Amino acid sequence: MAAQQSHQEKRLHDWAESNKSLEEKGEEGTQSRKRRNPYEKNGGVHKRGKGAQEFAFGHKLRYQQNLVKEAEKSKKKLEKWLLPGGAGYIEAGEDEATHRYSQKEIVDEVEIGAGKKVFDMDLGQLGPYNVDFTRNGRYMVIGGRKGHLAEFDWQSKKLLNEIHVRETVRDVKFLHNHLFWAAAQKNHVYIYNQDGEELHRLSDQTKPYCLEYLPYHFLLCSIGERGVVCWQDTSTGRMVARTNTKKGSCRVMRHNPWNAVLCCGHDLGSVTMWTPNHKDPVVRMLCHRAPIRSLAIDGSGRYMVTAGGDRRIKVWDVRKYEELHSYSTTGSTDSLDVSQTGIIAVAAGNRIEVWKDALSEKQAEPYLRHKVLYGDVERIRFCPYEDVLGIGHAKGISTVLVPGAGEPNFDSLVANPFQTRQGRREMEVKQLLDKIQPEMIMLDPTAVAKVVPKAPKVTPTEAKESEDELSEIFSSEDEDGDPKNSKNEEEATDEQEPRRKTRMKGKNKPSRVQARKEGALLRENAKKKKEKHEEHKQRVAEDGGVEEGDGIPEGVPFALRRFYK
């Protein structure tokens, strides 16, 4: 205390001397230049109170808000001056329809660079073919049913690799970039590199029919003849989850780009949605009265399009799980896909129909029509950031122009069509650092950032009423007239203070939860067995104490004992 007082006296002395020197000099504004007494408030004790801390926090918060507003303004300016207006569509004149324009007429009217993107490739008798594009739309991989696999730059027509595996190939899928791709072959899933060399055989994924890849989670998913959905991490090789759908073989599976939930179409006309965190489907939807032939989901995750064997195409609102509208087709749909701008492509036999703005509103006629001259269509896929539709058919592959199908503005941090080797390496490292764990996959991904609401406060009167209700329940008497929870006075006095439960570490581990479930099942079975034994004893007592088997001579075979009563 003495030291503190001496320190205050010294500061007061310095303050008086400084003011005295200013008065002696006689300068203007000496009153404004005088130093404020640091101890003139709070009873002579200087304190930095709560208000100053709140002021500093508010200043920091306002500074961050201003930074966000300035960033939004600069982004709008960039979008206004640097980005194009939007996707270009075909505009028909009076008394004309866009679906009457053939591909030859469209190619003749577009620029030379866009016209070169249309080609037909006849690959002989190794089809039908499946096709898939990379996320940036630069490379294409194809897989023939009879074992032909190839990867190439489809714009420059440069072949990267080509192999023949000499067994059935049901599906092909690119992984996080064009360096790795997977093929669903006869018995297992195989992973190849850009040179066509086999890197891995995923023996846990048996007899696959469909493949899907989740780029933000590095998960390769498959389903096949046994109806088992598999999630396998391609960065570590770990099998994340294997779930049996219990609905038989499945040939239709797509993932929702918004929440990474897998959607499987089954033979009974239902669509189930799966996550690796649940053993049961998170959503079940009865979409058709016939088997599901194909399905697709738009990039925003709001709409789902399904095609069934009943020659109907239905558009569903995934947010409310209800049907919006439907379209009829001339034949059974084999494949369908949704572009980045919401255009739907439907393939039935050797005919392809393209529908514009068909998700939010029902359209009277299609946008484009095309007929494949090489056989029935097996798979159709839109190329990202390009107005191109890739077609895999019985004799090979083809591409057609669909103006307005591709997103005109690409984000180089997500997918860059003009990516260099150095950019690809940096992108791969960034993707691994930003990898999302499988436990984050859920129907509503925004729930991760939500704050759990605080539990409502219980008033003393409400707490007392609940205690009275509990005491009435536990003080009820049984048939003998004794209370069920009656205890000795000594026990009651000892248990006046609530016991603290010893919290066990790892109590909620999956292995211990499963052990508790099995223990509960065993106890329930033992209880049923005991009740059955008691009923048998009571029935024997009512019959005069004669059990089954009394009066049977010794040595009688077991098969003849039923003749003795």
C-alpha positions as a printed NumPy array, in Angstrom:
array([[  0.   ,   0.   ,   0.   ],
       [  2.801,   2.381,   0.852],
       [  4.471,   1.711,  -2.502],
       [  1.195,   2.309,  -4.356],
       [  0.629,   5.648,  -2.535],
       [  4.179,   6.801,  -3.321],
       [  3.642,   5.935,  -6.987],
       [  0.395,   7.956,  -7.083],
       [  2.05 ,  10.931,  -5.361],
       [  4.866,  10.869,  -7.909],
       [  2.423,  10.902, -10.85 ],
       [  0.431,  13.791,  -9.284],
       [  3.669,  15.727,  -8.789],
       [  4.671,  15.213, -12.453],
       [  1.206,  16.32 , -13.582],
       [  1.364,  19.532, -11.51 ],
       [  4.881,  20.34 , -12.744],
       [  3.894,  19.9  , -16.402],
       [  0.855,  22.173, -16.069],
       [  2.944,  24.766, -14.193],
       [  5.557,  24.798, -16.973],
       [  2.84 ,  25.351, -19.587],
       [  1.389,  28.297, -17.651],
       [  4.83 ,  29.881, -17.299],
       [  5.45 ,  29.707, -21.047],
       [  2.076,  31.451, -21.666],
       [  1.33 ,  29.585, -24.88 ],
       [ -2.148,  29.66 , -26.425],
       [ -4.457,  26.798, -25.648],
       [ -2.744,  25.93 , -22.428],
       [ -6.016,  24.703, -21.014],
       [ -6.434,  22.203, -23.864],
       [ -2.82 ,  21.093, -23.547],
       [ -2.98 ,  20.477, -19.835],
       [ -2.681,  16.878, -18.893],
       [ -5.734,  15.288, -17.365],
       [ -5.421,  14.106, -13.808],
       [ -5.311,  10.271, -14.095],
       [ -6.886,   9.919, -10.633],
       [ -9.667,  12.451, -10.84 ],
       [-12.329,   9.694, -11.337],
       [-13.289,   6.552,  -9.448],
       [-12.302,   7.978,  -6.09 ],
       [ -8.687,   8.515,  -6.992],
       [ -8.141,   4.95 ,  -8.281],
       [ -7.58 ,   4.45 , -12.02 ],
       [ -9.495,   1.445, -13.474],
       [-10.05 ,   0.102, -16.994],
       [-13.715,  -0.915, -16.741],
       [-16.009,  -3.213, -18.703],
       [-17.207,  -0.395, -20.947],
       [-13.741,   0.094, -22.435],
       [-13.487,  -3.613, -23.271],
       [-16.897,  -3.575, -24.942],
       [-15.887,  -0.496, -26.929],
       [-12.719,  -2.252, -28.181],
       [-14.662,  -5.381, -29.166],
       [-17.307,  -3.329, -30.963],
       [-14.622,  -1.411, -32.856],
       [-13.   ,  -4.659, -33.983],
       [-16.383,  -6.104, -35.048],
       [-17.277,  -2.992, -37.068],
       [-13.872,  -3.142, -38.762],
       [-14.446,  -6.761, -39.85 ],
       [-17.943,  -5.948, -41.112],
       [-16.576,  -3.1  , -43.202],
       [-13.977,  -5.433, -44.71 ],
       [-16.71 ,  -7.895, -45.718],
       [-18.792,  -5.13 , -47.297],
       [-15.824,  -3.83 , -49.278],
       [-15.027,  -7.357, -50.504],
       [-18.625,  -7.833, -51.676],
       [-18.569,  -4.526, -53.538],
       [-15.301,  -5.359, -55.289],
       [-16.634,  -8.819, -56.21 ],
       [-19.754,  -7.293, -57.776],
       [-17.604,  -4.919, -59.807],
       [-15.469,  -7.801, -61.074],
       [-18.527,  -9.852, -61.992],
       [-20.023,  -6.86 , -63.787],
       [-16.989,  -6.112, -65.951],
       [-15.124,  -9.424, -66.31 ],
       [-17.779, -12.17 , -66.381],
       [-20.035, -12.72 , -69.404],
       [-23.737, -12.125, -69.193],
       [-24.826, -15.771, -69.117],
       [-25.303, -18.948, -71.085],
       [-26.444, -18.603, -74.686],
       [-29.461, -20.578, -75.898],
       [-31.017, -21.185, -79.286],
       [-33.74 , -18.696, -80.104],
       [-36.291, -19.796, -82.674],
       [-38.165, -17.421, -84.923],
       [-41.881, -17.192, -85.478],
       [-43.636, -20.436, -86.433],
       [-40.446, -22.361, -85.617],
       [-39.391, -24.755, -82.824],
       [-35.878, -25.325, -81.538],
       [-36.307, -29.109, -81.427],
       [-36.616, -29.152, -85.231],
       [-33.011, -27.996, -85.659],
       [-30.607, -30.829, -86.447],
       [-27.037, -31.075, -85.205],
       [-25.726, -30.341, -88.69 ],
       [-27.59 , -27.037, -88.795],
       [-26.357, -26.079, -85.328],
       [-22.722, -26.917, -86.151],
       [-22.893, -24.853, -89.351],
       [-24.038, -21.788, -87.41 ],
       [-21.618, -21.865, -84.469],
       [-17.942, -20.898, -84.521],
       [-15.288, -23.238, -85.87 ],
       [-13.871, -24.048, -82.391],
       [-17.242, -25.135, -81.086],
       [-17.996, -27.122, -84.224],
       [-14.836, -29.215, -83.746],
       [-16.185, -30.481, -80.423],
       [-18.775, -32.624, -82.235],
       [-17.491, -36.038, -83.333],
       [-18.529, -39.676, -83.73 ],
       [-16.147, -42.499, -82.865],
       [-16.879, -46.01 , -84.139],
       [-15.114, -48.537, -81.872],
       [-16.378, -51.792, -83.346],
       [-18.031, -54.57 , -81.384],
       [-16.647, -53.802, -77.906],
       [-19.642, -51.789, -76.666],
       [-21.98 , -50.609, -75.348],
       [-19.838, -47.846, -73.798],
       [-20.   , -45.809, -70.608],
       [-18.516, -42.294, -70.507],
       [-17.38 , -39.903, -67.79 ],
       [-15.733, -36.456, -67.662],
       [-13.341, -34.841, -65.202],
       [-14.592, -32.043, -62.959],
       [-13.006, -29.39 , -65.191],
       [-14.435, -30.978, -68.359],
       [-11.062, -31.458, -70.037],
       [-10.646, -35.253, -70.166],
       [-12.933, -38.196, -70.947],
       [-12.723, -41.847, -69.942],
       [-14.693, -44.567, -71.723],
       [-15.385, -48.197, -70.817],
       [-16.767, -50.854, -73.149],
       [-18.858, -53.694, -71.806],
       [-16.426, -56.245, -73.283],
       [-13.324, -54.85 , -71.576],
       [-12.125, -51.875, -73.625],
       [-10.876, -48.942, -71.483],
       [ -9.393, -45.653, -72.721],
       [ -8.665, -42.123, -71.487],
       [ -8.027, -39.139, -73.731],
       [ -8.237, -35.366, -74.069],
       [-11.514, -35.209, -75.965],
       [-11.002, -31.637, -77.254],
       [ -7.56 , -32.178, -78.793],
       [ -8.281, -35.906, -79.451],
       [ -4.992, -36.835, -77.741],
       [ -5.01 , -40.418, -76.439],
       [ -3.458, -40.836, -72.961],
       [ -3.888, -44.606, -72.484],
       [ -5.82 , -47.551, -73.867],
       [ -6.05 , -51.078, -72.443],
       [ -8.158, -54.206, -72.802],
       [ -8.853, -56.013, -69.524],
       [-10.563, -59.037, -71.168],
       [-13.517, -59.065, -68.772],
       [-16.824, -57.295, -68.277],
       [-16.705, -53.559, -67.498],
       [-19.926, -52.097, -66.107],
       [-18.93 , -48.535, -65.163],
       [-16.02 , -46.06 , -65.179],
       [-15.391, -43.027, -62.981],
       [-12.721, -40.346, -62.615],
       [-11.289, -39.683, -59.156],
       [-10.102, -36.239, -57.941],
       [ -8.28 , -35.488, -61.229],
       [ -7.454, -37.083, -64.586],
       [ -4.422, -38.944, -63.21 ],
       [ -6.565, -41.643, -61.548],
       [ -9.787, -43.33 , -62.586],
       [-11.713, -46.403, -61.459],
       [-13.456, -49.182, -63.37 ],
       [-16.212, -51.467, -62.085],
       [-15.242, -54.799, -63.609],
       [-16.688, -58.28 , -63.306],
       [-15.766, -59.126, -59.702],
       [-14.011, -56.084, -58.188],
       [-13.265, -52.382, -58.578],
       [ -9.869, -51.506, -60.079],
       [ -8.01 , -48.183, -60.025],
       [ -5.76 , -47.15 , -62.94 ],
       [ -3.418, -44.218, -63.534],
       [ -2.975, -41.991, -66.588],
       [ -0.608, -44.547, -68.169],
       [ -3.21 , -47.319, -67.997],
       [ -1.355, -49.209, -65.257],
       [ -3.369, -51.053, -62.611],
       [ -2.624, -49.538, -59.202],
       [ -5.131, -51.155, -56.837],
       [ -7.732, -53.868, -56.713],
       [-10.451, -53.07 , -54.181],
       [-11.371, -56.591, -53.134],
       [-13.926, -55.398, -50.55 ],
       [-16.149, -54.036, -53.323],
       [-17.423, -57.202, -55.019],
       [-19.452, -57.481, -58.239],
       [-20.056, -53.723, -58.617],
       [-22.597, -52.228, -61.023],
       [-22.33 , -48.471, -60.319],
       [-19.576, -46.109, -59.19 ],
       [-19.733, -42.622, -57.674],
       [-16.967, -40.355, -56.381],
       [-17.313, -37.687, -53.682],
       [-14.539, -35.146, -54.498],
       [-14.666, -33.158, -51.256],
       [-14.492, -36.323, -49.107],
       [-12.133, -38.448, -51.304],
       [-14.638, -41.322, -51.138],
       [-15.177, -43.871, -53.902],
       [-18.658, -45.38 , -53.583],
       [-20.086, -48.473, -55.257],
       [-23.121, -50.746, -55.233],
       [-23.691, -53.959, -57.106],
       [-25.278, -57.365, -57.316],
       [-25.494, -57.926, -53.549],
       [-27.027, -54.521, -52.831],
       [-24.204, -53.428, -50.508],
       [-23.222, -49.735, -50.549],
       [-19.492, -49.178, -49.96 ],
       [-17.614, -45.992, -49.074],
       [-13.823, -46.284, -49.437],
       [-11.332, -43.484, -48.795],
       [ -8.991, -43.16 , -51.781],
       [ -6.467, -41.024, -49.883],
       [ -5.844, -43.597, -47.115],
       [ -7.344, -46.789, -48.549],
       [ -9.579, -47.262, -45.508],
       [-13.041, -48.781, -45.905],
       [-15.228, -46.179, -44.214],
       [-18.534, -48.087, -44.237],
       [-20.349, -51.02 , -45.859],
       [-24.147, -51.024, -45.612],
       [-26.555, -53.646, -46.913],
       [-29.625, -52.052, -48.498],
       [-31.585, -55.342, -48.164],
       [-33.306, -54.606, -51.484],
       [-31.372, -56.883, -53.812],
       [-29.142, -55.882, -56.698],
       [-29.035, -52.215, -57.657],
       [-27.963, -50.729, -61.001],
       [-28.812, -47.061, -60.4  ],
       [-26.874, -44.768, -58.04 ],
       [-26.06 , -41.054, -58.083],
       [-24.896, -38.638, -55.391],
       [-26.313, -35.286, -54.367],
       [-23.611, -32.636, -55.009],
       [-24.97 , -30.412, -52.234],
       [-24.789, -32.809, -49.269],
       [-22.889, -35.874, -50.681],
       [-25.8  , -38.233, -49.89 ],
       [-26.045, -41.301, -52.144],
       [-29.38 , -41.923, -53.907],
       [-30.067, -45.508, -55.023],
       [-32.887, -46.581, -57.329],
       [-34.336, -50.061, -56.763],
       [-36.406, -52.551, -58.728],
       [-39.554, -51.939, -56.661],
       [-39.726, -48.304, -57.762],
       [-38.308, -46.774, -54.579],
       [-35.371, -44.402, -54.103],
       [-33.363, -44.606, -50.882],
       [-30.8  , -42.097, -49.614],
       [-27.752, -43.301, -47.688],
       [-24.952, -41.844, -45.578],
       [-21.952, -43.721, -44.126],
       [-23.081, -42.792, -40.593],
       [-26.381, -44.733, -40.599],
       [-27.178, -48.392, -41.156],
       [-30.688, -47.519, -42.355],
       [-31.641, -45.163, -45.198],
       [-32.14 , -41.578, -44.072],
       [-34.958, -41.159, -46.648],
       [-37.237, -43.626, -48.46 ],
       [-39.291, -42.43 , -51.436],
       [-41.728, -44.404, -53.593],
       [-41.204, -42.732, -56.962],
       [-42.589, -45.172, -59.544],
       [-44.758, -48.258, -59.826],
       [-42.046, -49.907, -61.905],
       [-38.276, -50.406, -61.542],
       [-36.103, -47.286, -61.458],
       [-34.119, -47.09 , -64.705],
       [-32.117, -43.916, -64.058],
       [-31.958, -40.819, -61.86 ],
       [-30.069, -37.533, -61.681],
       [-29.762, -34.571, -59.301],
       [-29.037, -30.97 , -60.241],
       [-25.973, -29.119, -58.951],
       [-27.874, -27.144, -56.311],
       [-29.266, -30.325, -54.735],
       [-32.849, -29.051, -54.863],
       [-34.32 , -31.165, -57.648],
       [-34.141, -34.869, -58.433],
       [-35.218, -36.414, -61.737],
       [-36.2  , -40.098, -61.868],
       [-37.08 , -42.361, -64.778],
       [-38.966, -45.618, -64.336],
       [-40.006, -48.599, -66.395],
       [-43.523, -47.14 , -66.589],
       [-42.329, -44.666, -69.282],
       [-42.633, -41.704, -66.927],
       [-40.063, -39.079, -65.979],
       [-40.769, -37.313, -62.684],
       [-39.238, -34.188, -61.18 ],
       [-39.033, -34.128, -57.368],
       [-38.366, -31.373, -54.872],
       [-35.742, -32.913, -52.589],
       [-36.326, -30.255, -49.923],
       [-39.97 , -31.315, -49.419],
       [-39.762, -34.837, -50.943],
       [-42.779, -34.27 , -53.173],
       [-43.433, -34.576, -56.902],
       [-43.552, -31.34 , -58.894],
       [-44.506, -32.597, -62.359],
       [-43.886, -35.474, -64.753],
       [-43.306, -36.166, -68.444],
       [-44.17 , -39.17 , -70.611],
       [-41.727, -40.838, -73.027],
       [-42.232, -42.993, -76.094],
       [-40.043, -45.776, -74.707],
       [-38.34 , -46.972, -71.568],
       [-35.647, -44.503, -70.459],
       [-32.098, -45.891, -70.412],
       [-30.186, -42.898, -69.042],
       [-30.647, -39.263, -68.046],
       [-28.533, -36.397, -66.753],
       [-28.887, -32.779, -65.58 ],
       [-26.462, -30.08 , -66.731],
       [-24.934, -27.283, -64.665],
       [-27.615, -24.866, -65.882],
       [-30.544, -27.212, -65.18 ],
       [-31.068, -28.728, -68.653],
       [-32.346, -32.329, -68.621],
       [-31.178, -34.895, -71.194],
       [-33.169, -38.126, -71.582],
       [-32.098, -41.158, -73.641],
       [-34.62 , -43.826, -74.665],
       [-33.422, -46.371, -77.202],
       [-31.519, -44.483, -79.907],
       [-33.375, -41.185, -79.338],
       [-32.274, -38.319, -77.106],
       [-34.486, -35.468, -75.927],
       [-33.183, -32.334, -74.197],
       [-35.534, -30.275, -72.004],
       [-34.815, -26.675, -71.032],
       [-36.199, -25.062, -67.82 ],
       [-37.976, -28.333, -67.051],
       [-37.084, -28.482, -63.348],
       [-39.091, -25.595, -61.93 ],
       [-41.872, -25.571, -64.55 ],
       [-43.445, -28.149, -66.813],
       [-42.608, -27.608, -70.48 ],
       [-44.858, -28.429, -73.41 ],
       [-42.138, -29.532, -75.843],
       [-38.432, -30.42 , -75.672],
       [-35.573, -28.023, -76.363],
       [-33.638, -30.336, -78.735],
       [-33.961, -33.784, -80.267],
       [-31.284, -36.087, -81.622],
       [-31.235, -39.566, -83.103],
       [-28.167, -41.799, -82.755],
       [-27.462, -43.84 , -85.889],
       [-25.062, -46.301, -84.225],
       [-27.453, -48.221, -81.957],
       [-29.097, -47.846, -78.576],
       [-27.728, -45.38 , -76.04 ],
       [-26.108, -46.785, -72.902],
       [-24.981, -43.635, -71.027],
       [-25.242, -39.854, -71.463],
       [-23.288, -37.253, -69.481],
       [-23.001, -33.464, -69.788],
       [-19.473, -32.072, -70.009],
       [-18.825, -29.479, -67.262],
       [-18.236, -25.884, -68.475],
       [-18.977, -26.905, -72.083],
       [-22.152, -26.949, -74.19 ],
       [-21.491, -30.591, -75.035],
       [-23.354, -33.816, -74.271],
       [-21.298, -37.035, -74.278],
       [-23.074, -40.173, -75.53 ],
       [-21.982, -43.773, -75.064],
       [-23.805, -46.18 , -77.379],
       [-23.511, -49.712, -78.721],
       [-20.87 , -48.927, -81.389],
       [-18.756, -46.308, -79.596],
       [-19.071, -42.723, -78.374],
       [-20.432, -39.47 , -79.788],
       [-20.84 , -35.84 , -78.764],
       [-23.552, -33.326, -79.617],
       [-23.882, -29.588, -79.027],
       [-26.455, -28.375, -76.506],
       [-26.228, -24.55 , -76.422],
       [-26.595, -23.201, -72.886],
       [-25.812, -26.481, -71.089],
       [-22.435, -25.514, -69.606],
       [-21.704, -22.995, -66.887],
       [-20.023, -20.007, -68.608],
       [-18.205, -18.77 , -65.48 ],
       [-15.747, -21.193, -63.888],
       [-14.031, -20.842, -60.536],
       [-10.333, -21.662, -60.893],
       [-10.163, -22.603, -57.202],
       [-12.772, -25.364, -57.772],
       [-12.19 , -26.573, -61.337],
       [ -9.982, -24.923, -63.939],
       [-10.343, -26.097, -67.573],
       [ -6.988, -24.43 , -68.406],
       [ -5.107, -25.955, -65.488],
       [ -1.348, -26.392, -65.791],
       [  0.802, -29.064, -64.192],
       [  1.892, -26.767, -61.364],
       [ -1.69 , -25.663, -60.794],
       [ -2.822, -29.288, -60.657],
       [ -0.224, -30.127, -58.013],
       [ -1.183, -27.153, -55.88 ],
       [ -4.871, -28.005, -56.287],
       [ -4.278, -31.599, -55.175],
       [ -2.472, -30.465, -52.009],
       [ -5.205, -27.945, -51.251],
       [ -7.928, -30.579, -51.709],
       [ -6.184, -32.919, -49.284],
       [ -5.836, -30.146, -46.703],
       [ -9.513, -29.188, -47.091],
       [-10.729, -32.787, -47.043],
       [-14.085, -33.24 , -45.255],
       [-14.471, -36.185, -42.906],
       [-17.168, -38.809, -43.666],
       [-18.864, -38.086, -40.33 ],
       [-19.895, -34.682, -41.742],
       [-22.152, -36.223, -44.422],
       [-25.791, -35.527, -43.521],
       [-29.054, -34.473, -45.127],
       [-28.709, -30.851, -44.008],
       [-25.02 , -29.828, -44.106],
       [-25.877, -26.365, -42.766],
       [-26.714, -27.953, -39.407],
       [-22.984, -28.13 , -38.65 ],
       [-22.753, -24.334, -38.337],
       [-25.962, -23.939, -36.349],
       [-25.951, -23.193, -32.618],
       [-27.819, -25.593, -30.383],
       [-30.601, -23.652, -28.61 ],
       [-30.213, -23.246, -24.903],
       [-32.449, -25.412, -22.749],
       [-35.384, -23.484, -21.247],
       [-35.026, -22.481, -17.614],
       [-37.149, -24.402, -15.135],
       [-38.76 , -22.336, -12.411],
       [-38.721, -23.614,  -8.816],
       [-42.482, -24.216,  -8.894],
       [-42.213, -26.349, -12.051],
       [-39.317, -28.316, -10.576],
       [-41.315, -28.95 ,  -7.398],
       [-44.352, -30.099,  -9.397],
       [-42.222, -32.549, -11.413],
       [-40.693, -33.905,  -8.191],
       [-44.164, -34.407,  -6.728],
       [-45.281, -36.309,  -9.817],
       [-42.22 , -38.554,  -9.678],
       [-42.754, -39.217,  -5.971],
       [-46.376, -40.205,  -6.646],
       [-45.305, -42.607,  -9.377],
       [-42.627, -44.309,  -7.286],
       [-44.742, -44.424,  -4.108],
       [-47.513, -46.507,  -5.731],
       [-48.14 , -49.824,  -3.963],
       [-48.029, -53.289,  -5.475],
       [-50.544, -56.145,  -5.016],
       [-49.385, -57.007,  -1.464],
       [-49.944, -53.442,  -0.318],
       [-46.234, -52.703,   0.13 ],
       [-44.67 , -49.755,  -1.642],
       [-42.512, -50.786,  -4.585],
       [-39.529, -48.658,  -3.621],
       [-39.77 , -49.055,   0.166],
       [-36.37 , -48.971,   1.924],
       [-35.117, -49.216,   5.426],
       [-34.698, -46.049,   7.411],
       [-30.964, -46.606,   7.617],
       [-30.717, -46.908,   3.834],
       [-32.887, -43.826,   3.411],
       [-30.66 , -41.777,   5.673],
       [-27.561, -43.005,   3.908],
       [-28.946, -42.112,   0.49 ],
       [-30.144, -38.644,   1.284],
       [-27.224, -37.205,  -0.638],
       [-27.293, -37.985,  -4.363],
       [-24.609, -40.351,  -5.551],
       [-22.204, -39.177,  -8.192],
       [-21.976, -41.528, -11.122],
       [-18.479, -42.543, -12.133],
       [-18.111, -41.504, -15.733],
       [-16.327, -44.14 , -17.782],
       [-13.981, -43.146, -20.552],
       [-15.067, -44.554, -23.896],
       [-18.522, -45.484, -22.658],
       [-20.128, -44.568, -25.982],
       [-17.644, -46.374, -28.197],
       [-19.344, -48.421, -30.949],
       [-17.975, -51.684, -29.532],
       [-19.385, -51.018, -26.052],
       [-22.715, -49.842, -27.455],
       [-22.948, -53.071, -29.439],
       [-22.031, -55.096, -26.34 ],
       [-24.791, -53.375, -24.344],
       [-27.3  , -54.124, -27.095],
       [-26.303, -57.799, -27.174],
       [-26.502, -57.984, -23.383],
       [-30.   , -56.503, -23.41 ],
       [-31.043, -59.021, -26.071],
       [-29.672, -61.929, -24.03 ],
       [-31.486, -60.736, -20.906],
       [-34.727, -60.409, -22.831],
       [-34.38 , -63.938, -24.256],
       [-33.638, -65.337, -20.789],
       [-36.712, -63.587, -19.407],
       [-38.92 , -65.049, -22.159],
       [-37.469, -68.503, -21.55 ],
       [-38.177, -68.224, -17.83 ],
       [-41.757, -67.108, -18.466],
       [-42.266, -70.012, -20.836],
       [-40.948, -72.434, -18.216],
       [-43.29 , -70.998, -15.575],
       [-46.268, -71.358, -17.926],
       [-45.331, -74.966, -18.569],
       [-45.109, -75.723, -14.834],
       [-48.482, -74.071, -14.238],
       [-50.08 , -76.076, -17.052],
       [-48.673, -79.321, -15.642],
       [-50.028, -78.471, -12.187],
       [-53.503, -77.871, -13.649],
       [-53.435, -81.273, -15.404],
       [-52.892, -83.092, -12.108],
       [-49.141, -83.068, -12.024],
       [-48.726, -85.44 , -14.956],
       [-46.078, -84.248, -17.36 ],
       [-45.618, -85.353, -20.885],
       [-43.635, -88.56 , -20.928],
       [-45.045, -90.12 , -17.718],
       [-46.09 , -93.762, -18.074],
       [-43.629, -94.559, -20.881],
       [-41.758, -97.839, -20.302],
       [-38.018, -97.758, -20.226],
       [-36.149, -98.651, -23.389],
       [-38.812, -97.355, -25.764],
       [-37.202, -95.543, -28.726],
       [-37.722, -91.804, -28.956],
       [-39.58 , -92.116, -32.28 ],
       [-42.23 , -94.421, -30.679],
       [-42.829, -92.386, -27.521],
       [-45.543, -90.318, -29.201],
       [-47.836, -93.41 , -29.159],
       [-47.848, -93.477, -25.315],
       [-50.238, -91.041, -23.678]])
